[in-house]
Amino acid sequence: MARRSSAVRPNVPSGQSASVKQIRCAIYTRKSTEEGLEQEFNSLDAQREACAAYIVSQRHEGWVQMPDYYDDGGYSGGNMERPALKQLLAEIEAGRVDVIVVYKVDRLTRALSDFARIVEILDRSKASFVSVTQAFNTTTSMGRLTLNVLLSFAQFEREVTGERIRDKVASSKKKGMWMGGPVPLGYMVKDRKLIIIPEEAETVRLIFQRHQACGSLKALADDLAARGITSRLRTMKDGRTIGGQPFKSGALYWIIRNVIYAGLIPHKEALYQGEHQGIISREHWDASQALLNNNALRPHTGQRSILRYMIVDGLGRSMIVAHGRKGTRRYRYYVSKPVDGISKPTWRLPAGDLESLVRIAMLELLNNPLRLQTELGQLDRDHQLADAGHRLAEQLKAPMSMRALLEDLQAAITLKQDEIMICMEGAALINKLGIANTSLPIGHQVRLTVPVCLRRRGHELRLVFTAPDSRRAERDERLIRLLASGRAAWQQLVTRQPAFDSHQRSHLVRLARLNFLAPDIIMAVLSGRQPVELTSRSLLRLSCLPNDWTEQRRVLGFG
């Protein structure tokens, strides 16, 4: 942002009557884009000058301009993720500002929901706001109605603009036009069109040819490495150089899945003939897709170990994949690899638990544009951020595509006693989103933390969310049948039908105790929300089940 003009100075009235209460006014300015902010006198300065003049006109009311600047240059009014706005609201809650002065209402916000939150903060702090070009009296119902109408139109304008952009993208792709994003290997962009680079196109053709010959992505990666084939070397806007490395399986997966190489343009589930020239034939591309689909699951288990080679435990030991079998069922685990000098017991955790928690954390990030902005900073083309995040989130559904995405993001996962830490390369995530950001620091890491706890279920450790309501419901049918048996045993004891001996009576009494469990415990079991360590075996083996419901919750792990 350019150096602020000195033409506007805070107005501190002199000789003001002591009987007039001083009203502290803070000027808030905003501009949606950074265009023109480098000028000596820019839009923010113009807004501030108009607001300062209005404060001077209200000097007789005791209005005084605060000296601090609250400027959000290059921030959208569609959300409240703006540093200056957050600072200003904090000042209001602290009681250091009485009035917010803005040039127009839409400079403060363009969303009704956000406006309601701001008004709530103002009312709670007995503060108010003023728009210098729009006369409002928000103490009356008519004034609030007029303000809400204006804000509704501002929000409508923002939403219509988004719809118009999405419609334009859809229409352009139907005509086969390339609408931006990461430029695929083998192409360059000229006049907003994809043009083939002959040398790189040969590499792409070789990748598809060798994929058919090698039969798997791992074998293909080894084959290309042996041939000295490396990825495209690129220089970023901030001077960093990336690429020039041997291809990994994840990168090869997305090259082979990219239908642009067949001369087509994808949009959602549809494919359209592109304006650009394809590097391979549609038949060759279809053959590679069939091979990828056939190799999506490992034949001997039918399951993929998504986090293999990516995860370490809290002591820094790599966690490798192990399998167990009980009858005809096969189980997958992540197990700590023993390390010389570390005598503490290794961890052995079900793979499904860990993979599910990582998937949920990634979905929460990718489906939340505001959180993406928080993690990655202000991004160009913010209106495309939600669509790009949802597109990446779709890749988390299938095990193979989820692993490929984590590889591309250079994910590293650390499992601790109380949390899972997921670290990703910020530049890699921005690249996958297809949205530029030149302000991201070099080496910036995106870190996701999932609070968890280790619980023992029988002979096995289980990994669950710290908050019980956050984990998915898992109905234990054997536990539910045991509760039903408790009800039936009580009925038999009451009616004494049929007749039973002392041994049978002892067993029925043991079961009948379960008929007196607290109602909320029973409902939690029926809905699958019981503590993970509560099983039919642990409940039946409990020597003394308290009659007091509060004590029951503590003993059974609900408290």
XYZ file of C-alpha atoms in Angstrom:
559
model
C 0.000 0.000 0.000
C 1.229 3.472 -0.838
C 2.348 5.991 1.780
C -0.727 7.644 3.245
C -1.386 11.265 2.349
C -0.761 13.853 5.028
C -3.638 15.997 3.747
C -6.026 14.555 6.342
C -5.130 15.098 9.982
C -7.061 14.035 13.068
C -9.295 16.850 14.257
C -8.754 17.684 17.921
C -11.049 20.574 18.759
C -9.737 23.394 20.881
C -11.751 25.628 23.168
C -14.661 23.195 23.162
C -17.211 23.639 25.890
C -16.633 21.355 28.819
C -20.384 20.673 28.979
C -20.372 18.792 25.634
C -19.591 15.100 25.984
C -16.656 14.015 23.843
C -17.578 11.389 21.239
C -14.589 9.443 19.936
C -14.908 8.719 16.207
C -12.902 6.154 14.230
C -12.824 6.321 10.443
C -13.021 2.975 8.608
C -12.130 2.728 4.905
C -12.098 -0.220 2.521
C -11.387 -1.036 -1.126
C -12.091 -4.444 -2.658
C -8.978 -4.552 -4.868
C -5.414 -3.350 -4.550
C -5.574 -1.569 -7.906
C -4.602 2.095 -7.532
C -3.520 1.843 -3.896
C 0.047 2.638 -4.909
C -1.007 6.179 -5.895
C -0.125 9.135 -3.672
C -3.812 9.961 -3.156
C -5.965 6.876 -3.548
C -9.528 5.761 -2.862
C -8.848 5.144 0.826
C -7.520 8.682 1.206
C -10.610 10.094 -0.522
C -12.915 8.157 1.821
C -10.959 9.283 4.869
C -10.994 12.937 3.758
C -14.793 12.907 3.360
C -15.261 11.226 6.743
C -12.881 13.653 8.458
C -14.783 16.618 7.010
C -18.042 15.187 8.357
C -16.543 14.805 11.824
C -15.426 18.452 11.713
C -19.007 19.456 10.867
C -20.176 17.695 14.035
C -17.633 19.392 16.307
C -20.414 21.163 18.158
C -21.743 17.742 19.186
C -18.420 16.837 20.730
C -17.178 14.617 17.882
C -13.413 14.005 17.912
C -11.485 12.054 15.282
C -9.282 9.276 16.617
C -5.698 9.334 15.290
C -5.507 5.630 14.307
C -6.000 4.407 10.737
C -8.421 1.536 10.058
C -7.853 0.799 6.371
C -8.554 -2.492 4.564
C -7.088 -2.145 1.096
C -7.673 -5.163 -1.142
C -10.268 -6.893 1.077
C -13.759 -7.999 0.029
C -16.804 -6.705 1.869
C -18.475 -10.107 1.587
C -16.926 -11.384 4.828
C -15.412 -10.107 8.076
C -11.946 -11.570 7.579
C -10.350 -8.118 7.448
C -7.523 -7.136 9.807
C -8.445 -3.463 10.226
C -12.122 -4.287 10.831
C -11.203 -6.862 13.459
C -8.940 -4.340 15.184
C -11.663 -1.692 15.101
C -14.302 -4.019 16.567
C -11.852 -4.967 19.305
C -11.372 -1.264 20.103
C -15.159 -0.830 20.312
C -15.564 -3.788 22.657
C -12.784 -2.351 24.805
C -14.743 0.918 25.073
C -12.164 3.083 23.280
C -14.372 4.075 20.287
C -17.903 5.512 20.340
C -18.751 5.934 16.641
C -17.585 4.272 13.417
C -17.610 6.707 10.509
C -17.706 5.256 6.953
C -18.093 6.815 3.519
C -20.884 4.399 2.550
C -22.539 1.493 4.332
C -21.154 -1.054 1.869
C -17.617 -0.014 2.895
C -18.399 -1.546 6.295
C -20.023 -4.742 4.986
C -21.947 -6.110 2.034
C -23.546 -9.061 3.817
C -26.671 -8.884 5.964
C -25.462 -11.624 8.309
C -22.190 -9.774 8.951
C -24.057 -6.513 9.445
C -26.210 -8.150 12.122
C -23.061 -9.288 13.937
C -21.539 -5.803 13.751
C -24.728 -4.147 15.029
C -24.834 -6.645 17.903
C -21.288 -5.655 18.896
C -22.143 -1.965 18.613
C -25.315 -2.315 20.705
C -23.506 -4.339 23.337
C -20.823 -1.652 23.613
C -23.331 1.239 23.359
C -21.616 2.463 20.203
C -22.984 3.362 16.763
C -21.923 4.013 13.186
C -22.478 6.797 10.656
C -22.436 6.796 6.853
C -21.463 10.288 5.699
C -23.163 9.999 2.276
C -26.290 8.190 3.472
C -28.471 9.662 6.223
C -29.682 6.988 8.664
C -31.245 7.084 12.060
C -30.911 3.515 13.255
C -32.723 4.258 16.507
C -36.056 4.129 14.606
C -37.655 1.126 12.920
C -37.892 2.965 9.589
C -34.175 3.791 9.686
C -33.272 0.161 10.316
C -35.613 -0.966 7.512
C -34.003 1.437 5.041
C -30.536 0.274 6.040
C -31.464 -3.397 5.688
C -32.926 -2.737 2.234
C -29.687 -1.089 1.090
C -27.598 -3.928 2.496
C -29.869 -6.467 0.809
C -29.167 -4.827 -2.530
C -25.434 -4.770 -1.794
C -25.470 -8.489 -0.998
C -27.660 -9.152 -4.048
C -25.160 -7.322 -6.251
C -22.292 -9.419 -4.883
C -24.175 -12.696 -5.402
C -25.323 -11.762 -8.901
C -21.731 -10.901 -9.818
C -20.625 -14.360 -8.632
C -23.410 -16.055 -10.602
C -22.537 -14.057 -13.700
C -18.896 -15.123 -13.453
C -19.841 -18.786 -12.962
C -22.221 -18.644 -15.928
C -19.513 -17.061 -18.069
C -17.034 -19.787 -17.125
C -19.590 -22.509 -17.923
C -20.492 -20.925 -21.268
C -16.835 -20.434 -22.216
C -15.937 -24.031 -21.378
C -18.849 -25.304 -23.486
C -17.168 -23.512 -26.380
C -13.914 -25.300 -25.537
C -12.097 -22.292 -24.120
C -9.424 -22.740 -21.456
C -10.400 -20.603 -18.447
C -7.168 -20.502 -16.507
C -5.592 -22.472 -13.700
C -2.274 -24.340 -13.577
C -0.854 -24.727 -17.076
C -0.497 -28.468 -17.816
C 2.879 -29.936 -18.701
C 3.311 -29.772 -22.483
C 1.486 -26.466 -22.942
C 2.100 -22.752 -22.628
C -0.426 -19.912 -22.653
C -0.474 -17.412 -25.493
C -3.361 -14.966 -25.971
C -5.263 -16.952 -23.309
C -5.021 -20.120 -25.378
C -3.095 -23.332 -24.776
C -0.233 -23.817 -27.232
C 1.751 -27.055 -27.397
C 5.426 -26.996 -26.399
C 6.960 -29.715 -28.634
C 9.718 -30.808 -26.199
C 7.355 -31.140 -23.234
C 4.688 -32.768 -25.396
C 7.142 -35.599 -26.108
C 7.513 -36.114 -22.350
C 3.726 -36.324 -21.967
C 3.443 -38.877 -24.788
C 6.234 -40.913 -23.204
C 4.398 -40.884 -19.851
C 1.226 -42.286 -21.392
C 3.127 -44.860 -23.463
C 5.205 -46.119 -20.550
C 2.129 -46.221 -18.302
C 0.608 -48.851 -20.541
C 3.872 -50.786 -20.585
C 4.645 -50.551 -16.847
C 1.096 -51.190 -15.648
C 1.254 -49.134 -12.420
C 2.143 -45.633 -11.293
C 4.934 -46.822 -8.996
C 6.590 -48.768 -11.792
C 6.059 -45.789 -14.133
C 7.734 -43.399 -11.672
C 10.747 -45.720 -11.364
C 10.924 -46.107 -15.138
C 10.891 -42.342 -15.777
C 13.473 -41.738 -13.042
C 15.775 -44.272 -14.661
C 15.365 -42.420 -17.974
C 16.224 -39.074 -16.311
C 12.779 -37.569 -16.988
C 11.997 -34.728 -14.595
C 9.135 -32.291 -14.004
C 8.931 -28.841 -15.547
C 11.291 -26.265 -14.031
C 9.366 -23.116 -13.144
C 10.305 -19.740 -11.658
C 7.645 -18.207 -9.438
C 6.857 -14.496 -9.213
C 8.703 -14.243 -5.918
C 11.876 -15.633 -7.523
C 11.578 -19.172 -6.178
C 12.401 -22.035 -8.511
C 10.365 -25.232 -8.276
C 10.285 -28.426 -10.288
C 13.103 -30.173 -12.081
C 12.619 -33.254 -9.874
C 11.782 -36.882 -10.752
C 8.061 -37.487 -11.069
C 6.227 -38.978 -8.093
C 3.203 -41.247 -8.334
C 0.815 -38.465 -7.301
C 1.988 -36.078 -10.013
C 1.823 -38.831 -12.629
C -1.691 -39.705 -11.519
C -2.961 -36.187 -12.227
C -1.137 -35.965 -15.547
C -2.745 -39.197 -16.726
C -6.162 -38.131 -15.399
C -5.988 -34.743 -17.132
C -8.400 -34.888 -20.062
C -6.922 -31.691 -21.529
C -4.216 -33.891 -23.082
C -6.951 -35.556 -25.186
C -8.013 -32.172 -26.579
C -11.047 -31.802 -24.291
C -12.136 -29.244 -21.691
C -13.827 -30.494 -18.508
C -16.591 -28.673 -16.650
C -18.055 -30.427 -13.640
C -19.141 -33.839 -14.993
C -19.219 -32.865 -18.687
C -16.472 -32.880 -21.334
C -16.364 -30.486 -24.298
C -14.189 -30.369 -27.396
C -11.448 -27.846 -26.689
C -10.058 -25.073 -28.848
C -6.540 -26.361 -28.134
C -4.818 -29.242 -29.862
C -4.585 -32.504 -27.941
C -1.221 -34.162 -27.320
C -2.578 -37.744 -27.317
C -5.634 -39.396 -28.832
C -8.884 -39.932 -26.943
C -8.479 -43.703 -27.338
C -5.012 -43.593 -25.749
C -6.347 -41.494 -22.859
C -9.300 -43.870 -22.310
C -6.948 -46.841 -22.167
C -4.904 -45.195 -19.427
C -8.061 -44.397 -17.449
C -9.140 -48.022 -17.597
C -5.717 -49.104 -16.330
C -5.850 -46.595 -13.468
C -9.345 -47.750 -12.505
C -8.267 -51.382 -12.457
C -5.338 -50.535 -10.165
C -7.356 -48.304 -7.817
C -7.521 -50.991 -5.112
C -4.908 -53.523 -4.176
C -6.205 -56.982 -5.165
C -4.992 -58.798 -2.047
C -6.762 -56.545 0.476
C -9.149 -54.342 -1.510
C -7.929 -51.395 0.582
C -5.357 -48.645 0.284
C -3.084 -47.446 3.076
C -3.482 -43.756 2.351
C -0.954 -42.399 4.866
C 1.911 -44.796 4.135
C 5.327 -43.060 4.417
C 3.651 -39.818 5.571
C 3.105 -40.391 9.286
C 5.262 -40.488 12.407
C 4.305 -40.932 16.052
C 4.898 -38.474 18.892
C 8.469 -39.764 19.376
C 9.406 -39.256 15.719
C 9.204 -42.938 14.794
C 7.849 -43.734 11.328
C 4.544 -45.594 11.354
C 4.443 -48.472 8.895
C 1.483 -50.495 7.659
C 0.682 -53.834 9.270
C -2.161 -56.296 8.819
C -4.006 -58.724 11.055
C -6.604 -61.381 10.394
C -9.447 -62.769 12.457
C -11.358 -65.482 10.681
C -12.111 -64.219 7.192
C -11.753 -60.539 8.139
C -8.543 -58.640 7.514
C -7.579 -55.557 9.554
C -5.130 -52.751 8.729
C -3.003 -50.909 11.287
C -0.387 -48.167 11.438
C 2.394 -49.370 13.727
C 5.394 -47.444 15.098
C 8.656 -48.718 13.649
C 11.139 -49.597 16.439
C 14.116 -47.239 16.699
C 17.357 -47.868 18.555
C 17.569 -45.767 21.716
C 13.779 -45.422 22.175
C 12.517 -48.019 24.637
C 8.936 -46.792 24.956
C 6.229 -49.139 23.613
C 5.286 -48.799 19.968
C 1.839 -47.628 18.948
C -0.567 -49.808 16.966
C -3.672 -48.012 15.722
C -6.461 -49.035 13.309
C -5.778 -47.478 9.913
C -9.423 -46.574 9.305
C -9.632 -44.394 12.434
C -6.563 -42.378 11.532
C -7.402 -41.977 7.835
C -10.947 -40.881 8.673
C -9.730 -38.154 11.048
C -7.237 -36.834 8.473
C -9.939 -36.820 5.787
C -12.348 -34.877 8.032
C -9.673 -32.269 8.856
C -8.860 -31.800 5.153
C -12.547 -31.482 4.238
C -13.067 -28.808 6.907
C -10.188 -26.815 5.417
C -11.022 -27.188 1.710
C -14.772 -26.567 2.090
C -14.223 -23.352 4.084
C -13.059 -20.433 1.862
C -12.622 -18.135 4.872
C -10.285 -20.590 6.544
C -8.325 -21.006 3.302
C -7.880 -17.232 3.194
C -6.765 -17.249 6.818
C -4.185 -19.972 6.165
C -2.930 -18.696 2.805
C -3.457 -14.930 3.008
C -5.236 -12.698 0.519
C -5.634 -14.538 -2.793
C -6.277 -13.342 -6.318
C -9.668 -14.341 -7.780
C -11.294 -14.911 -4.378
C -14.609 -15.605 -6.117
C -13.129 -18.872 -7.442
C -11.723 -19.988 -4.089
C -14.865 -21.834 -2.943
C -15.179 -23.744 -6.231
C -11.475 -24.632 -6.219
C -11.690 -25.844 -2.612
C -14.744 -28.003 -3.333
C -12.979 -29.462 -6.377
C -10.017 -30.539 -4.259
C -12.369 -31.853 -1.546
C -13.911 -34.213 -4.109
C -10.502 -35.864 -4.468
C -10.676 -36.989 -0.838
C -13.514 -39.427 -1.542
C -11.455 -42.160 -3.203
C -8.431 -43.605 -1.327
C -6.062 -43.399 -4.289
C -6.947 -39.825 -5.213
C -6.747 -38.775 -1.540
C -3.244 -40.207 -1.285
C -2.234 -38.512 -4.541
C -3.507 -35.161 -3.242
C -1.616 -35.530 0.045
C 1.546 -36.393 -1.888
C 1.164 -33.331 -4.097
C 0.710 -31.162 -1.002
C 3.836 -32.759 0.533
C 1.800 -33.628 3.608
C 3.563 -34.736 6.795
C 1.454 -36.116 9.660
C 2.494 -36.377 13.314
C 0.387 -38.427 15.701
C 0.588 -37.441 19.372
C -1.238 -38.533 22.517
C -3.685 -35.627 22.322
C -3.641 -34.403 18.719
C -2.946 -35.110 15.075
C -0.770 -32.492 13.352
C -1.065 -32.229 9.539
C 1.532 -30.023 7.799
C 1.339 -29.079 4.114
C 3.320 -26.824 1.809
C 1.393 -23.576 1.356
C 2.779 -23.008 -2.158
C 1.728 -26.527 -3.192
C -1.818 -25.954 -1.886
C -2.131 -22.650 -3.759
C -0.845 -24.375 -6.884
C -3.475 -27.117 -6.567
C -6.182 -24.490 -6.019
C -5.037 -22.757 -9.184
C -5.133 -19.289 -7.572
C -2.107 -17.000 -7.472
C -0.705 -15.422 -4.325
C 2.599 -13.592 -4.504
C 2.595 -12.471 -0.867
C 2.932 -15.926 0.685
C 6.253 -16.244 2.552
C 8.739 -18.748 1.155
C 8.434 -22.094 2.904
C 5.060 -21.230 4.465
C 3.462 -24.274 6.093
C -0.267 -24.856 6.467
C -0.842 -26.648 9.776
C -4.046 -28.429 10.778
C -4.517 -29.685 14.327
C -7.108 -32.306 15.264
C -7.618 -32.727 19.054
C -7.873 -36.455 19.747
C -7.378 -38.924 22.545
C -6.270 -42.534 22.681
C -8.804 -44.905 24.197
C -8.398 -48.618 24.812
C -11.116 -50.879 23.445
C -10.444 -54.412 24.596
C -6.866 -55.215 23.619
C -6.760 -52.468 21.000
C -5.989 -48.737 21.092
C -8.562 -46.547 19.336
C -8.156 -42.968 18.180
C -11.184 -40.706 18.664
C -12.056 -37.013 18.733
C -11.594 -35.340 22.088
C -15.171 -34.011 21.843
C -17.570 -37.016 21.790
C -20.074 -35.173 19.603
C -17.418 -34.631 16.913
C -16.748 -38.279 16.139
C -18.983 -40.272 13.852
C -21.583 -42.595 15.386
C -20.574 -46.269 15.572
C -23.385 -48.575 16.656
C -22.206 -51.639 18.533
C -24.852 -54.278 17.783
C -23.486 -56.678 20.396
C -23.730 -53.987 23.056
C -27.303 -53.170 22.007
C -28.277 -56.849 22.148
C -26.768 -57.049 25.641
C -29.019 -54.207 26.829
C -32.021 -56.025 25.356
C -30.940 -59.166 27.205
C -30.864 -57.158 30.436
C -34.473 -56.079 29.892
C -35.545 -59.666 29.187
C -33.679 -60.979 32.250
C -35.490 -58.494 34.499
C -38.865 -59.623 33.132
C -37.964 -63.260 33.837
C -36.931 -62.453 37.407
C -40.136 -60.505 38.065
C -42.468 -63.176 36.643
C -40.283 -66.118 37.649
C -41.096 -67.750 34.339
C -39.727 -70.144 33.366
C -38.363 -71.824 36.498
C -34.573 -71.625 36.879
C -31.894 -72.935 39.221
C -29.474 -70.902 41.341
C -26.811 -70.743 38.607
C -29.325 -69.443 36.072
C -30.655 -66.944 38.611
C -27.149 -65.581 39.275
C -26.634 -65.038 35.539
C -30.035 -63.366 35.150
C -29.355 -61.042 38.097
C -26.077 -60.031 36.459
C -27.915 -59.192 33.255
C -30.894 -57.542 34.962
C -28.624 -54.810 36.387
C -28.452 -53.364 32.888
C -32.178 -52.639 33.004
C -31.425 -49.821 35.448
C -28.913 -47.883 33.382
C -29.474 -44.129 33.095
C -31.775 -43.272 30.142
C -29.142 -41.036 28.502
C -26.610 -43.897 28.624
C -29.085 -46.210 26.879
C -29.867 -43.577 24.226
C -26.137 -42.991 23.623
C -25.609 -46.731 23.048
C -28.595 -46.964 20.684
C -27.318 -43.999 18.644
C -23.711 -45.245 18.609
C -22.385 -42.376 20.764
C -21.058 -44.468 23.647
C -17.393 -44.096 24.738
C -15.165 -46.116 22.457
C -13.873 -48.233 25.358
C -17.402 -49.330 26.364
C -18.036 -52.788 24.877
C -20.394 -55.646 25.653
C -17.527 -57.526 27.295
C -16.382 -54.609 29.495
C -19.975 -53.864 30.565
C -20.785 -57.499 31.397
C -17.547 -57.945 33.335
C -18.123 -54.854 35.480
C -18.228 -56.284 39.006
C -20.286 -53.515 40.581
C -22.658 -51.324 38.581
C -23.713 -48.328 40.724
C -27.398 -47.537 41.128
C -26.726 -43.798 41.080
C -26.950 -42.520 37.504
C -24.246 -39.910 37.990
C -21.862 -42.560 39.275
C -22.847 -44.830 36.366
C -21.801 -42.150 33.880
C -18.436 -41.783 35.595
C -17.741 -45.527 35.781
C -18.764 -46.155 32.154
C -16.728 -43.241 30.768
C -19.532 -40.752 30.018
C -18.422 -38.173 32.589
